[in-house]
mmCIF file of C-alpha atoms in Angstrom:
data_model
loop_
_atom_site.group_PDB
_atom_site.id
_atom_site.type_symbol
_atom_site.label_atom_id
_atom_site.label_comp_id
_atom_site.label_asym_id
_atom_site.label_seq_id
_atom_site.Cartn_x
_atom_site.Cartn_y
_atom_site.Cartn_z
ATOM 1 C CA LEU A 1 -0.236 0.134 0.080
ATOM 2 C CA ARG A 2 2.770 2.695 0.744
ATOM 3 C CA ARG A 3 4.274 2.064 -2.621
ATOM 4 C CA GLN A 4 0.896 2.128 -4.270
ATOM 5 C CA VAL A 5 0.816 5.755 -2.643
ATOM 6 C CA TYR A 6 4.038 6.749 -2.706
ATOM 7 C CA ASN A 7 3.530 5.893 -6.597
ATOM 8 C CA ALA A 8 0.632 8.230 -6.717
ATOM 9 C CA ILE A 9 2.138 10.817 -5.530
ATOM 10 C CA ALA A 10 4.992 10.768 -8.018
ATOM 11 C CA LYS A 11 2.447 10.660 -10.410
ATOM 12 C CA HIS A 12 2.239 14.379 -10.607
ATOM 13 C CA LYS A 13 5.497 16.091 -11.548
ATOM 14 C CA GLU A 14 4.133 19.857 -9.634
ATOM 15 C CA ILE A 15 5.310 17.884 -6.297
ATOM 16 C CA SER A 16 8.051 16.398 -5.238
ATOM 17 C CA ALA A 17 8.273 13.043 -4.069
ATOM 18 C CA GLY A 18 11.427 13.121 -2.996
ATOM 19 C CA ASN A 19 10.949 14.723 -0.417
ATOM 20 C CA ILE A 20 7.758 13.018 1.302
ATOM 21 C CA SER A 21 7.311 9.992 3.006
ATOM 22 C CA VAL A 22 4.355 7.676 3.394
ATOM 23 C CA VAL A 23 3.797 5.435 6.050
ATOM 24 C CA ALA A 24 0.797 2.835 5.430
ATOM 25 C CA LYS A 25 -0.512 0.586 8.017
ATOM 26 C CA ASP A 26 -3.764 -1.512 8.027
ATOM 27 C CA GLY A 27 -5.038 0.926 5.904
ATOM 28 C CA ALA A 28 -4.320 3.943 7.764
ATOM 29 C CA VAL A 29 -1.303 6.040 5.852
ATOM 30 C CA THR A 30 0.583 8.809 8.052
ATOM 31 C CA LEU A 31 2.498 11.501 5.406
ATOM 32 C CA ASN A 32 5.426 12.926 7.176
ATOM 33 C CA GLY A 33 8.676 15.440 5.083
ATOM 34 C CA THR A 34 8.243 18.775 2.978
ATOM 35 C CA VAL A 35 6.548 19.649 0.035
ATOM 36 C CA THR A 36 7.924 23.161 -2.045
ATOM 37 C CA ASP A 37 4.288 25.225 -1.342
ATOM 38 C CA SER A 38 1.009 25.424 0.939
ATOM 39 C CA SER A 39 -1.255 24.019 -1.551
ATOM 40 C CA GLN A 40 1.088 20.616 -2.173
ATOM 41 C CA VAL A 41 -0.541 19.752 1.641
ATOM 42 C CA GLY A 42 -3.954 19.083 1.395
ATOM 43 C CA THR A 43 -3.033 17.937 -2.638
ATOM 44 C CA VAL A 44 -0.694 14.997 -1.662
ATOM 45 C CA ALA A 45 -3.033 13.858 1.234
ATOM 46 C CA GLU A 46 -5.944 14.185 -1.288
ATOM 47 C CA ILE A 47 -4.009 12.062 -3.855
ATOM 48 C CA ALA A 48 -3.296 9.261 -0.960
ATOM 49 C CA LYS A 49 -7.071 9.334 -0.157
ATOM 50 C CA GLY A 50 -7.660 8.314 -3.965
ATOM 51 C CA VAL A 51 -6.001 5.205 -3.541
ATOM 52 C CA PRO A 52 -7.673 2.058 -3.008
ATOM 53 C CA GLY A 53 -7.576 0.263 -0.027
ATOM 54 C CA VAL A 54 -6.817 3.154 1.737
ATOM 55 C CA THR A 55 -9.369 4.408 5.107
ATOM 56 C CA SER A 56 -7.587 7.295 6.428
ATOM 57 C CA VAL A 57 -4.802 9.335 5.804
ATOM 58 C CA THR A 58 -2.696 11.984 8.472
ATOM 59 C CA ASN A 59 -1.238 14.410 6.904
ATOM 60 C CA LYS A 60 1.978 15.413 9.208
ATOM 61 C CA LEU A 61 3.678 17.579 5.699
ATOM 62 C CA THR A 62 5.431 20.565 6.373
ATOM 63 C CA VAL A 63 5.925 23.523 4.287
ATOM 64 C CA GLU A 64 9.847 23.893 2.916
ATOM 65 C CA LYS A 65 11.231 27.605 2.801
ATOM 66 C CA PRO A 66 13.364 27.510 0.166
ATOM 67 C CA PHE A 67 16.893 28.765 0.774
ATOM 68 C CA GLY A 68 16.965 32.616 -0.347
ATOM 69 C CA GLY A 69 13.455 32.526 -1.600
ATOM 70 C CA MET A 70 13.031 31.841 -5.663
#
């Protein structure tokens, strides 16, 4: 299940999945790590909820502050 969620997130090119860790246990998924934009926090959670077999999502993602501003 963890891999399925991770692959679903990775399909969205605007999201840097490299900084996101997915922990899955009995259908409950926990998302940890950082994203580059605050709008992505909710997006990643929605993607995870859409994966078959996921019963709940705990979203612990934070927004990474870019060094020196983009």
